Amino acid sequence: QHESTGSDRLSLGNKWEGVRVFARCYPQFTAGTPTYLSWSVDSAAMVMEFRIDPSVTQPTVIVTPMLHYPDGFHVSVSGNLKYRIDRGEGVVKVNPKAGTKAGELGKVAIARIG
């Protein structure tokens, strides 16, 4: 689990409230077959599950718009996955751990801090 730091803070003010519905957390690329996706605009909680394809060399990429995470966010992944946060791109990159077999279920959850 990771807590992003204060350097992730972005103040957009109330004028961006209307954009909130459209700027959602979502998987931009999935290294496998998606099986479940849930997003709550009110809580900024995203959960995704997918069947892992370890032959795919690119990571699963999840876009994390800071509009929803002004105080940062937590990332949790299933035991067969590892992740890193790329603050420059505003994404979380997820890869299978060594030994993960094709078709195993992977789960990623992202939740707002605060």
XYZ file of N, CA and C in Angstrom:
342
model
N 0.849 -1.164 0.000
C 0.000 0.000 0.000
C 0.891 1.222 0.000
N 0.467 2.271 -0.672
C 1.246 3.484 -0.814
C 0.379 4.680 -0.481
N 0.954 5.628 0.186
C 0.295 6.915 0.374
C 1.110 7.933 -0.391
N 0.476 8.613 -1.332
C 1.202 9.637 -2.065
C 1.470 10.804 -1.126
N 2.428 11.608 -1.478
C 2.883 12.670 -0.588
C 2.251 14.009 -0.927
N 2.535 14.992 -0.107
C 2.015 16.336 -0.336
C 2.425 16.908 -1.679
N 3.515 16.399 -2.268
C 3.929 16.900 -3.577
C 2.924 16.528 -4.656
N 2.023 15.583 -4.341
C 0.982 15.197 -5.297
C -0.206 16.152 -5.261
N -0.225 17.040 -4.302
C -1.381 17.911 -4.097
C -1.530 18.888 -5.266
N -2.757 19.040 -5.712
C -3.069 19.941 -6.798
C -4.356 20.668 -6.450
N -4.316 21.970 -6.379
C -5.498 22.742 -6.019
C -6.124 23.320 -7.284
N -7.320 22.869 -7.581
C -8.008 23.341 -8.784
C -9.142 24.303 -8.466
N -9.576 24.334 -7.227
C -10.652 25.235 -6.854
C -12.011 24.740 -7.310
N -13.052 25.457 -6.914
C -14.430 25.052 -7.208
C -14.805 25.161 -8.678
N -14.081 25.954 -9.452
C -14.449 26.119 -10.861
C -14.329 24.820 -11.655
N -13.625 23.827 -11.122
C -13.452 22.556 -11.812
C -14.462 21.499 -11.380
N -15.393 21.832 -10.530
C -16.350 20.848 -10.001
C -17.117 20.142 -11.123
N -17.472 20.865 -12.166
C -18.212 20.262 -13.278
C -17.404 19.238 -14.053
N -16.088 19.331 -14.012
C -15.208 18.408 -14.723
C -15.077 17.087 -13.972
N -15.388 17.093 -12.696
C -15.206 15.956 -11.801
C -15.795 14.651 -12.339
N -16.946 14.720 -12.945
C -17.627 13.525 -13.441
C -16.868 12.900 -14.615
N -16.228 13.729 -15.422
C -15.569 13.238 -16.625
C -14.114 12.846 -16.391
N -13.471 13.432 -15.412
C -12.063 13.133 -15.105
C -12.012 11.972 -14.125
N -12.134 10.776 -14.627
C -12.221 9.608 -13.763
C -10.935 8.797 -13.792
N -10.741 8.015 -12.784
C -9.647 7.058 -12.698
C -10.039 5.871 -13.588
N -9.131 5.440 -14.479
C -9.486 4.351 -15.386
C -8.235 3.638 -15.894
N -8.380 2.364 -16.295
C -7.252 1.659 -16.898
C -7.085 2.091 -18.356
N -5.951 2.684 -18.645
C -5.645 3.117 -20.012
C -5.195 1.926 -20.860
N -4.536 0.974 -20.206
C -4.072 -0.248 -20.868
C -4.084 -1.375 -19.839
N -4.558 -2.541 -20.249
C -4.590 -3.692 -19.353
C -3.757 -4.817 -19.954
N -2.782 -5.309 -19.186
C -1.915 -6.408 -19.631
C -2.592 -7.736 -19.318
N -3.669 -7.973 -20.014
C -4.472 -9.170 -19.808
C -5.904 -8.889 -20.230
N -6.821 -9.641 -19.653
C -8.232 -9.515 -20.005
C -9.013 -8.935 -18.832
N -9.589 -7.731 -19.002
C -10.379 -7.136 -17.917
C -11.591 -8.001 -17.585
N -11.874 -8.144 -16.278
C -13.046 -8.910 -15.848
C -13.991 -8.085 -14.988
N -13.484 -6.996 -14.392
C -14.324 -6.180 -13.511
C -13.728 -4.787 -13.402
N -14.609 -3.769 -13.417
C -14.186 -2.388 -13.210
C -15.281 -1.648 -12.472
N -14.907 -0.958 -11.404
C -15.858 -0.175 -10.624
C -15.244 1.188 -10.343
N -16.050 2.240 -10.456
C -15.600 3.602 -10.188
C -16.712 4.353 -9.473
N -16.366 5.069 -8.418
C -17.319 5.923 -7.725
C -16.820 7.357 -7.800
N -17.582 8.214 -8.444
C -17.184 9.617 -8.554
C -17.217 10.291 -7.183
N -18.115 9.863 -6.296
C -18.232 10.485 -4.975
C -17.062 10.146 -4.060
N -16.645 8.890 -4.044
C -15.549 8.486 -3.150
C -14.198 8.418 -3.862
N -14.187 8.534 -5.189
C -12.977 8.407 -6.016
C -12.304 7.059 -5.809
N -13.112 6.026 -5.556
C -12.593 4.674 -5.391
C -12.712 3.920 -6.711
N -11.614 3.302 -7.131
C -11.604 2.502 -8.342
C -11.103 1.105 -7.994
N -11.796 0.098 -8.488
C -11.368 -1.288 -8.330
C -11.411 -1.919 -9.711
N -10.339 -2.616 -10.057
C -10.335 -3.370 -11.311
C -9.771 -4.751 -11.053
N -10.286 -5.710 -11.793
C -9.771 -7.070 -11.772
C -9.538 -7.487 -13.215
N -8.504 -8.290 -13.415
C -8.213 -8.752 -14.760
C -7.470 -10.082 -14.716
N -7.624 -10.857 -15.776
C -6.875 -12.100 -15.945
C -5.513 -11.706 -16.507
N -4.482 -12.027 -15.770
C -3.128 -11.582 -16.097
C -2.567 -12.368 -17.279
N -1.911 -11.635 -18.188
C -1.179 -12.256 -19.292
C 0.293 -11.868 -19.123
N 1.093 -12.721 -18.473
C 2.484 -12.363 -18.216
C 3.348 -12.258 -19.474
N 2.832 -12.690 -20.628
C 3.591 -12.542 -21.872
C 3.547 -11.104 -22.394
N 2.628 -10.297 -21.874
C 2.554 -8.882 -22.262
C 3.647 -8.138 -21.491
N 4.547 -7.506 -22.215
C 5.694 -6.863 -21.563
C 5.387 -5.467 -21.027
N 4.348 -4.836 -21.547
C 3.976 -3.504 -21.070
C 3.132 -3.630 -19.801
N 3.245 -2.665 -18.888
C 2.440 -2.735 -17.662
C 0.988 -2.350 -17.901
N 0.137 -2.784 -16.994
C -1.213 -2.232 -16.910
C -1.041 -0.797 -16.442
N -1.713 0.144 -17.092
C -1.557 1.566 -16.789
C -2.911 2.124 -16.352
N -2.940 2.700 -15.145
C -4.173 3.272 -14.603
C -3.990 4.775 -14.434
N -4.838 5.542 -15.096
C -4.800 7.001 -15.020
C -5.420 7.448 -13.698
N -4.728 8.339 -12.978
C -5.185 8.818 -11.669
C -5.260 10.346 -11.677
N -6.359 10.916 -12.148
C -6.473 12.376 -12.219
C -6.457 13.013 -10.826
N -5.534 13.910 -10.602
C -5.356 14.521 -9.290
C -6.558 15.359 -8.856
N -7.441 15.689 -9.767
C -8.680 16.375 -9.409
C -9.427 15.589 -8.328
N -9.364 14.260 -8.402
C -10.053 13.407 -7.436
C -9.205 13.080 -6.213
N -7.919 13.379 -6.271
C -7.007 12.977 -5.194
C -6.173 14.155 -4.690
N -6.818 15.223 -4.202
C -6.065 16.418 -3.783
C -5.100 16.149 -2.630
N -5.394 15.158 -1.797
C -4.505 14.807 -0.684
C -3.749 13.515 -0.946
N -3.812 13.022 -2.177
C -3.138 11.791 -2.543
C -4.074 10.592 -2.534
N -3.497 9.403 -2.707
C -4.303 8.194 -2.787
C -3.511 6.991 -2.289
N -4.256 5.937 -1.938
C -3.700 4.634 -1.556
C -3.819 3.715 -2.767
N -2.839 2.843 -2.928
C -2.910 1.790 -3.943
C -2.763 0.455 -3.232
N -3.650 -0.480 -3.549
C -3.549 -1.849 -3.047
C -3.611 -2.784 -4.243
N -2.774 -3.809 -4.235
C -2.787 -4.786 -5.318
C -2.800 -6.189 -4.727
N -3.286 -7.147 -5.515
C -3.267 -8.544 -5.080
C -1.811 -9.012 -4.996
N -1.600 -10.123 -4.303
C -0.256 -10.610 -4.032
C 0.562 -11.006 -5.245
N -0.064 -11.192 -6.391
C 0.657 -11.568 -7.602
C 1.033 -10.367 -8.474
N 0.792 -9.168 -7.956
C 1.099 -7.946 -8.701
C 2.037 -7.047 -7.909
N 2.740 -6.166 -8.639
C 3.539 -5.103 -8.040
C 3.223 -3.834 -8.819
N 3.487 -2.682 -8.226
C 3.140 -1.430 -8.899
C 4.159 -0.346 -8.574
N 4.101 0.704 -9.387
C 4.850 1.924 -9.105
C 4.012 3.105 -9.575
N 4.174 4.205 -8.894
C 3.444 5.418 -9.247
C 4.353 6.296 -10.078
N 3.863 6.713 -11.236
C 4.598 7.634 -12.106
C 3.901 8.981 -12.009
N 4.395 9.827 -11.116
C 3.760 11.126 -10.881
C 3.838 12.041 -12.097
N 4.913 11.921 -12.860
C 5.061 12.748 -14.055
C 3.970 12.503 -15.077
N 3.576 11.249 -15.235
C 2.513 10.895 -16.182
C 1.143 10.859 -15.527
N 1.089 10.887 -14.195
C -0.188 10.822 -13.485
C -0.842 9.459 -13.593
N -0.014 8.404 -13.509
C -0.535 7.055 -13.652
C 0.081 6.117 -12.610
N -0.577 4.977 -12.433
C -0.038 3.865 -11.667
C 0.250 2.769 -12.686
N 1.475 2.202 -12.629
C 1.865 1.128 -13.549
C 1.964 -0.177 -12.765
N 1.287 -1.201 -13.271
C 1.162 -2.480 -12.564
C 1.729 -3.599 -13.434
N 2.558 -4.438 -12.819
C 3.138 -5.591 -13.501
C 2.924 -6.843 -12.661
N 2.891 -8.016 -13.313
C 2.827 -9.258 -12.535
C 4.177 -9.538 -11.880
N 4.141 -10.163 -10.712
C 5.369 -10.601 -10.063
C 5.898 -11.831 -10.800
N 7.184 -12.088 -10.630
C 7.799 -13.272 -11.233
C 7.041 -14.523 -10.778
N 6.837 -15.422 -11.704
C 6.162 -16.673 -11.391
C 4.653 -16.645 -11.556
N 4.097 -15.463 -11.853
C 2.654 -15.373 -12.068
C 2.285 -16.126 -13.343
N 1.267 -16.930 -13.271
C 0.845 -17.747 -14.410
C -0.259 -17.050 -15.203
N -0.296 -17.341 -16.486
C -1.330 -16.787 -17.365
C -2.705 -17.155 -16.836
N -3.595 -16.180 -16.824
C -4.969 -16.409 -16.409
C -5.244 -16.183 -14.936
N -4.176 -15.992 -14.128
C -4.409 -15.685 -12.710
C -5.165 -14.363 -12.612
N -6.006 -14.262 -11.596
C -6.762 -13.039 -11.374
C -5.905 -12.030 -10.610
N -5.828 -10.814 -11.138
C -5.138 -9.716 -10.475
C -6.152 -8.646 -10.074
N -5.897 -7.985 -8.968
C -6.823 -6.953 -8.495
C -6.030 -5.711 -8.093
N -6.551 -4.550 -8.495
C -5.965 -3.254 -8.148
C -7.073 -2.388 -7.585
N -6.800 -1.733 -6.453
C -7.758 -0.793 -5.845
C -7.038 0.514 -5.563
N -7.683 1.602 -5.907
C -7.149 2.936 -5.661
C -8.206 3.713 -4.884
N -7.783 4.352 -3.791
C -8.728 5.065 -2.927
C -8.135 6.395 -2.483
N -8.974 7.364 -2.367
C -8.585 8.701 -1.919
C -8.130 8.679 -0.471
N -7.108 9.472 -0.157
C -6.691 9.693 1.224
C -7.567 10.830 1.763
N -8.065 10.642 2.948
C -8.834 11.715 3.593
C -10.289 11.619 3.450
